[in-house]
Coordinates of C-alpha atoms in Angstrom, one line a residue:
M1 CA 35.4 -37.7 -49.8
R2 CA 36.6 -40.5 -51.8
R3 CA 37.2 -39.7 -55.4
T4 CA 34.8 -42.5 -56.4
T5 CA 31.7 -40.8 -55.3
A6 CA 29.3 -38.3 -57.1
L7 CA 30.6 -35.1 -58.0
R8 CA 28.6 -33.3 -54.9
T9 CA 30.4 -35.4 -52.8
A10 CA 33.6 -35.0 -54.7
L11 CA 33.4 -31.2 -53.9
S12 CA 32.9 -31.2 -50.4
A13 CA 35.6 -33.7 -49.9
A14 CA 37.7 -31.6 -51.9
L15 CA 37.8 -30.2 -48.9
L16 CA 37.2 -27.3 -49.8
I17 CA 35.9 -25.9 -51.6
G18 CA 36.6 -24.1 -49.0
A19 CA 34.0 -23.0 -48.0
W20 CA 31.3 -24.3 -46.5
A21 CA 31.0 -24.3 -43.1
G22 CA 31.7 -22.6 -40.1
A23 CA 32.2 -20.0 -37.9
G24 CA 35.5 -18.6 -37.1
F25 CA 36.8 -15.3 -35.1
P26 CA 40.4 -14.3 -36.3
S27 CA 42.3 -11.1 -35.9
A28 CA 43.9 -9.0 -38.8
S29 CA 46.4 -6.4 -38.7
A30 CA 47.4 -3.6 -41.2
A31 CA 50.8 -5.5 -42.4
D32 CA 48.6 -8.8 -43.5
T33 CA 49.8 -9.3 -47.2
P34 CA 47.0 -10.0 -49.8
T35 CA 47.5 -13.0 -51.9
G36 CA 46.5 -13.0 -55.5
S37 CA 44.8 -10.6 -58.0
S38 CA 41.2 -9.8 -58.9
S39 CA 39.5 -11.6 -61.4
T40 CA 38.5 -9.9 -64.6
A41 CA 35.4 -12.9 -64.8
P42 CA 31.9 -11.5 -64.8
A43 CA 29.8 -12.2 -61.7
S44 CA 28.0 -15.4 -62.0
D45 CA 24.0 -14.9 -62.2
G46 CA 23.9 -16.8 -58.8
L47 CA 25.8 -14.0 -56.8
L48 CA 23.9 -11.5 -58.5
T49 CA 20.7 -13.2 -57.6
A50 CA 22.1 -13.3 -53.7
M51 CA 23.1 -10.0 -53.6
Q52 CA 19.4 -8.6 -55.1
K53 CA 17.7 -10.8 -52.1
D54 CA 20.0 -10.1 -49.3
L55 CA 20.9 -6.4 -50.4
G56 CA 17.6 -5.3 -52.0
L57 CA 19.2 -4.6 -55.2
T58 CA 18.3 -4.9 -59.0
A59 CA 20.4 -6.9 -61.2
S60 CA 21.6 -3.9 -62.9
Q61 CA 23.0 -2.4 -59.3
A62 CA 24.6 -5.4 -58.4
R63 CA 26.7 -5.6 -61.6
A64 CA 27.5 -2.1 -60.9
R65 CA 28.0 -2.2 -57.1
L66 CA 30.9 -5.2 -57.6
S67 CA 32.4 -3.3 -60.6
A68 CA 32.8 -0.1 -58.1
E69 CA 34.1 -2.3 -55.1
K70 CA 36.7 -4.0 -57.1
T71 CA 38.1 -0.3 -58.0
A72 CA 37.7 0.7 -54.7
T73 CA 39.5 -2.3 -53.2
A74 CA 42.4 -2.0 -56.0
L75 CA 42.4 2.0 -54.8
Q76 CA 42.6 1.6 -51.2
P77 CA 46.5 0.9 -50.6
K78 CA 47.2 3.5 -53.3
A79 CA 45.0 6.3 -51.5
R80 CA 46.4 5.2 -47.9
H81 CA 49.9 5.7 -49.0
A82 CA 49.0 9.1 -50.6
A83 CA 47.3 10.0 -47.2
G84 CA 51.0 9.4 -45.5
A85 CA 50.5 9.9 -41.4
S86 CA 47.1 11.8 -41.9
Y87 CA 45.4 8.9 -43.0
G88 CA 42.2 8.6 -40.9
G89 CA 40.6 5.4 -42.3
S90 CA 38.9 4.5 -45.2
W91 CA 35.5 3.1 -46.6
F92 CA 33.4 2.4 -49.6
D93 CA 29.9 4.0 -49.9
P94 CA 27.5 2.2 -51.9
A95 CA 25.4 5.4 -52.6
T96 CA 28.2 7.0 -54.8
G97 CA 30.4 4.0 -55.6
D98 CA 33.6 6.0 -54.3
L99 CA 36.0 5.2 -51.9
T100 CA 36.4 7.8 -49.3
V101 CA 39.7 8.5 -47.5
A102 CA 39.7 10.3 -43.9
V103 CA 42.8 12.5 -43.6
T104 CA 43.6 15.1 -40.8
D105 CA 46.0 17.3 -43.3
A106 CA 44.6 19.3 -45.8
E107 CA 47.8 19.2 -47.6
Q108 CA 47.5 15.7 -48.3
A109 CA 43.7 15.8 -49.3
A110 CA 44.7 17.1 -53.0
A111 CA 47.6 13.8 -53.3
V112 CA 44.5 11.6 -51.8
R113 CA 41.9 12.8 -54.5
A114 CA 44.7 12.4 -57.5
T115 CA 44.0 8.8 -56.9
G116 CA 40.7 8.9 -57.6
A117 CA 39.3 8.8 -53.7
A118 CA 36.8 11.0 -52.4
V119 CA 38.3 12.9 -49.0
R120 CA 36.8 13.6 -45.7
M121 CA 38.6 16.1 -43.3
V122 CA 39.0 14.8 -39.7
T123 CA 40.6 15.4 -36.4
H124 CA 42.0 12.1 -35.4
T125 CA 44.4 9.9 -37.4
E126 CA 44.2 6.4 -37.8
K127 CA 47.2 5.5 -35.8
S128 CA 45.9 7.9 -32.8
L129 CA 42.4 5.9 -32.8
D130 CA 44.4 2.7 -33.2
S131 CA 46.1 3.7 -29.9
V132 CA 42.9 4.4 -28.1
K133 CA 41.5 1.2 -29.0
A134 CA 44.7 -0.4 -27.7
K135 CA 44.0 1.0 -24.4
L136 CA 40.5 -0.2 -24.3
D137 CA 41.8 -3.6 -25.3
K138 CA 43.8 -3.7 -21.7
L139 CA 40.8 -3.5 -19.8
D140 CA 38.9 -6.3 -18.5
A141 CA 35.2 -6.1 -20.3
P142 CA 32.4 -7.2 -18.5
S143 CA 29.9 -9.4 -20.5
G144 CA 27.6 -6.7 -20.8
V145 CA 30.1 -4.9 -23.5
S146 CA 29.6 -6.6 -26.8
S147 CA 32.8 -5.3 -28.9
W148 CA 34.6 -2.0 -29.6
H149 CA 36.3 -0.7 -33.0
V150 CA 37.8 1.9 -34.6
D151 CA 35.2 3.7 -36.7
P152 CA 36.7 5.7 -39.7
R153 CA 33.4 7.3 -40.6
A154 CA 32.9 8.5 -36.9
N155 CA 36.7 9.4 -36.3
K156 CA 36.0 7.6 -32.9
V157 CA 36.4 4.3 -31.1
V158 CA 33.0 2.9 -30.7
I159 CA 31.8 0.4 -28.1
D160 CA 28.9 -1.7 -28.4
V161 CA 27.2 -2.8 -25.5
V162 CA 24.2 -4.9 -25.1
A163 CA 21.0 -2.8 -24.5
S164 CA 19.3 -4.7 -21.9
R165 CA 22.7 -4.5 -19.8
Q166 CA 23.6 -0.8 -20.6
S167 CA 22.6 0.7 -17.2
D168 CA 24.7 -2.5 -15.2
N169 CA 27.3 -0.9 -13.0
D170 CA 30.0 -2.7 -14.2
V171 CA 29.3 -1.7 -17.7
Q172 CA 29.1 2.2 -16.8
A173 CA 32.4 1.5 -15.1
F174 CA 33.9 0.0 -18.3
V175 CA 32.8 3.0 -20.3
R176 CA 33.9 5.8 -18.0
K177 CA 37.4 4.4 -18.1
A178 CA 36.9 3.9 -21.8
R179 CA 36.0 7.7 -22.2
E180 CA 39.2 8.5 -20.4
T181 CA 41.6 7.2 -23.1
G182 CA 40.0 9.5 -25.9
P183 CA 37.3 10.0 -28.5
V184 CA 34.9 7.1 -27.8
S185 CA 31.2 6.9 -28.6
V186 CA 28.7 4.3 -27.6
E187 CA 25.9 2.3 -29.3
K188 CA 23.5 -0.3 -28.4
T189 CA 23.3 -3.8 -30.0
T190 CA 20.8 -6.7 -29.1
E191 CA 22.4 -9.6 -27.9
A192 CA 26.0 -10.8 -27.2
P193 CA 28.2 -12.2 -29.3
K194 CA 28.9 -16.1 -29.3
T195 CA 30.8 -18.6 -31.6
F196 CA 28.7 -20.8 -34.1
S197 CA 30.1 -24.1 -33.5
A198 CA 27.6 -26.9 -33.2
G199 CA 26.8 -30.5 -31.9
T200 CA 27.1 -33.0 -34.1
V201 CA 24.2 -33.1 -36.9
G202 CA 23.8 -34.3 -40.5
G203 CA 24.7 -32.2 -43.5
D204 CA 28.0 -31.2 -45.3
P205 CA 30.3 -30.2 -42.2
Y206 CA 33.7 -31.5 -40.9
Y207 CA 33.9 -33.0 -37.4
T208 CA 36.0 -32.7 -34.6
G209 CA 34.7 -34.7 -31.5
N210 CA 31.1 -33.9 -31.1
V211 CA 31.7 -30.4 -32.6
R212 CA 30.6 -29.6 -36.0
C213 CA 31.9 -26.6 -37.9
S214 CA 32.6 -25.4 -41.5
I215 CA 35.8 -25.3 -43.7
G216 CA 37.1 -21.9 -44.6
F217 CA 39.2 -22.1 -47.4
S218 CA 41.7 -24.1 -49.1
V219 CA 45.3 -23.8 -48.5
Y220 CA 48.3 -25.8 -50.3
G221 CA 48.1 -29.0 -47.8
G222 CA 45.1 -28.2 -46.0
F223 CA 42.4 -25.8 -45.1
V224 CA 41.9 -22.9 -42.5
T225 CA 38.7 -22.6 -40.0
A226 CA 38.2 -20.9 -36.9
G227 CA 40.3 -21.8 -33.8
H228 CA 37.4 -22.3 -31.2
C229 CA 36.7 -25.6 -33.5
G230 CA 39.5 -27.6 -32.2
Q231 CA 42.8 -27.6 -30.6
A232 CA 46.1 -28.4 -31.9
G233 CA 46.1 -32.4 -32.5
A234 CA 42.5 -32.8 -32.5
G235 CA 41.5 -34.9 -35.5
V236 CA 39.1 -33.9 -38.1
S237 CA 36.6 -36.3 -40.2
G238 CA 34.6 -35.0 -43.0
W239 CA 30.8 -35.1 -43.7
D240 CA 30.9 -38.5 -44.4
G241 CA 32.9 -39.7 -41.5
S242 CA 36.2 -40.5 -43.6
Y243 CA 39.1 -39.2 -41.7
I244 CA 40.8 -35.7 -43.0
G245 CA 43.6 -35.1 -40.9
N246 CA 44.1 -32.9 -37.7
F247 CA 44.6 -29.6 -36.5
Q248 CA 48.0 -28.5 -36.9
G249 CA 47.8 -25.2 -35.3
S250 CA 44.6 -23.3 -33.3
S251 CA 44.4 -20.0 -31.6
F252 CA 41.4 -19.0 -29.6
P253 CA 40.5 -16.5 -27.7
G254 CA 43.0 -13.6 -28.4
D255 CA 42.3 -14.7 -32.1
D256 CA 40.1 -17.3 -34.1
Y257 CA 41.7 -19.1 -36.4
A258 CA 43.2 -22.7 -36.9
W259 CA 44.1 -25.1 -40.2
V260 CA 43.9 -28.5 -40.6
N261 CA 46.2 -30.6 -42.8
V262 CA 44.2 -33.1 -45.6
G263 CA 45.2 -36.3 -46.7
S264 CA 43.6 -39.9 -46.9
G265 CA 41.9 -39.3 -50.2
W266 CA 40.8 -35.7 -49.6
W267 CA 42.2 -33.1 -51.7
T268 CA 42.0 -28.9 -51.8
V269 CA 40.4 -27.1 -54.7
P270 CA 39.9 -23.3 -54.8
V271 CA 36.3 -22.9 -54.4
V272 CA 33.6 -21.6 -52.0
L273 CA 30.4 -23.9 -51.9
G274 CA 27.5 -21.9 -53.3
W275 CA 24.7 -24.6 -51.9
G276 CA 22.8 -24.4 -55.0
T277 CA 21.7 -20.8 -54.1
V278 CA 24.8 -19.5 -56.0
S279 CA 27.1 -21.4 -58.3
D280 CA 30.1 -22.4 -56.8
Q281 CA 32.7 -19.5 -56.6
L282 CA 36.2 -19.6 -57.4
V283 CA 38.8 -17.9 -55.1
R284 CA 41.5 -15.8 -57.0
G285 CA 42.8 -13.9 -54.4
S286 CA 42.7 -12.4 -50.9
N287 CA 42.7 -8.4 -51.4
V288 CA 40.8 -6.9 -48.4
A289 CA 37.4 -5.3 -49.1
P290 CA 37.0 -1.6 -47.8
I291 CA 34.0 -1.1 -45.2
G292 CA 31.1 -0.6 -46.8
A293 CA 31.8 -3.3 -49.6
S294 CA 29.4 -6.2 -50.1
I295 CA 30.5 -9.5 -48.8
C296 CA 29.2 -13.2 -48.7
R297 CA 29.0 -16.1 -46.3
S298 CA 29.2 -19.7 -47.0
G299 CA 28.3 -22.1 -44.2
S300 CA 27.2 -25.9 -43.4
T301 CA 24.1 -25.0 -41.4
S302 CA 23.0 -21.8 -42.9
H303 CA 24.4 -22.0 -46.4
W304 CA 25.1 -19.0 -48.5
H305 CA 24.3 -15.3 -47.4
C306 CA 25.4 -11.7 -48.0
G307 CA 25.7 -8.3 -46.6
N308 CA 28.0 -5.6 -45.9
V309 CA 31.5 -5.0 -44.0
L310 CA 30.5 -2.8 -40.9
A311 CA 33.7 -2.5 -39.4
T312 CA 37.3 -3.7 -39.2
N313 CA 39.9 -4.0 -36.3
E314 CA 37.0 -4.8 -34.0
T315 CA 37.8 -6.6 -30.5
V316 CA 34.8 -8.9 -29.8
N317 CA 34.2 -10.0 -26.0
Y318 CA 33.1 -13.6 -26.1
S319 CA 32.2 -15.4 -22.9
Q320 CA 35.3 -17.6 -23.6
G321 CA 37.5 -13.9 -23.6
A322 CA 38.2 -11.2 -26.2
V323 CA 39.3 -11.8 -29.7
Y324 CA 41.2 -9.0 -31.4
Q325 CA 41.0 -7.6 -34.8
M326 CA 38.0 -9.0 -36.3
T327 CA 35.6 -7.5 -39.2
K328 CA 32.2 -7.1 -38.2
T329 CA 29.6 -7.6 -41.2
S330 CA 25.8 -7.4 -41.4
V331 CA 25.5 -11.2 -42.9
C332 CA 23.7 -13.6 -40.7
A333 CA 24.9 -17.1 -39.4
E334 CA 23.9 -19.8 -37.0
P335 CA 25.5 -22.7 -35.1
G336 CA 27.8 -25.2 -37.3
D337 CA 28.6 -22.2 -39.7
S338 CA 31.8 -21.4 -37.4
G339 CA 35.0 -21.7 -39.8
G340 CA 33.3 -20.8 -43.2
S341 CA 33.9 -18.9 -45.5
F342 CA 33.4 -15.0 -45.9
I343 CA 34.1 -13.9 -49.6
S344 CA 34.2 -10.4 -51.2
G345 CA 33.6 -11.0 -55.0
D346 CA 36.5 -13.6 -55.8
Q347 CA 38.6 -12.5 -52.9
A348 CA 38.8 -14.4 -49.8
Q349 CA 38.0 -12.0 -46.6
G350 CA 38.1 -14.7 -43.8
V351 CA 36.7 -17.3 -41.6
T352 CA 33.4 -16.9 -39.7
S353 CA 34.0 -16.8 -35.8
G354 CA 30.5 -15.7 -34.2
G355 CA 28.0 -13.2 -34.0
W356 CA 24.6 -12.7 -32.7
G357 CA 20.9 -13.5 -34.3
N358 CA 20.0 -16.1 -36.9
C359 CA 19.3 -15.8 -40.5
S360 CA 15.4 -16.0 -39.8
S361 CA 15.3 -12.7 -38.0
G362 CA 18.8 -11.4 -38.7
G363 CA 21.9 -10.4 -36.8
E364 CA 25.8 -9.8 -37.2
T365 CA 28.6 -12.0 -37.7
W366 CA 32.3 -11.4 -37.3
H367 CA 35.4 -13.1 -39.2
Q368 CA 38.8 -13.7 -38.5
P369 CA 40.7 -12.1 -41.6
I370 CA 42.2 -14.7 -43.7
N371 CA 45.7 -12.8 -44.4
E372 CA 46.6 -12.9 -40.6
I373 CA 45.9 -16.5 -40.6
L374 CA 48.1 -17.2 -43.7
N375 CA 50.8 -15.4 -42.3
R376 CA 50.5 -17.0 -38.7
Y377 CA 51.0 -20.1 -40.0
G378 CA 53.1 -19.6 -43.1
L379 CA 50.3 -21.0 -45.3
T380 CA 49.6 -20.1 -49.1
L381 CA 46.0 -19.9 -50.2
H382 CA 44.9 -22.2 -53.1
T383 CA 43.7 -19.7 -55.8
A384 CA 42.2 -20.2 -59.1

């Protein structure tokens, strides 16, 4: 994008407003380090309107939820530390506005409550459940198995299978082997997951070859996006066909992340595009939102949509291979949205990887957590 073009063009070239498009599947670890801090700026009218539409809230309910989620996000690491080795996971409860922490040791419960979090006693620690999931990651999953993740609320590892394939012999064999590893439950999903890249079409995308994807977040020197959108060395052009840069690193499957350097008149800004649905959103950090928190996505095909965080540390079984440590959401997405931004409040969460469904009938979408991408490539998130 050239600096002499209109403001809308400038923003898109800015690369990035980071956010415009895409789909991305990455993985994240508990050791990921967040960037920046949460803003005290009030939510925009556009964001509140989007939450009312997609989450069925009133304006006052949306404001109250954002405030409670901000408190829970800040509380999460403190409560985890208080739980110590008995930590069994945590999640945000929209009904009460509380962060709930699962613990296995009653003696640690008081310390967790002292932080302000609610407590639920469970049998299994997060560490033991992560061990079970790690064993499943080593199994050869058939295409009828969609994904699996540690669910702190169920205190089990949950396997999602495609409903129409649940009776397949290979699916049943996988489930039997999974149950031998530890506490496992099975749930049904409608469709198998797929990535959300697309062939070349008009709009505000970026292109590599004949593939269209979306920008995730601006980093100093470039932007992050989905790994399935291009291999290292591949050239990238903007919505207007002008050259942006090249994929400097890319990983897929296993992970689903990449980063692209920026030059040739393009530059970076700490913004996620609102597509006229909401005002463009400033990015102020990358603190991880808890399970249950609201989250929104920006992409070049379906633009701006919101939903909830459903699960973390999920393994997604794409046809190209498994991708680990993904975050699952109830936000819809469509082809071309791959690589685009997932944001909670003003905190960057990840880049769109894939999912199932669409934004007419609904569906679920996974994102690659942003902090793992930053750590992997030594990048610094561009923040306001």
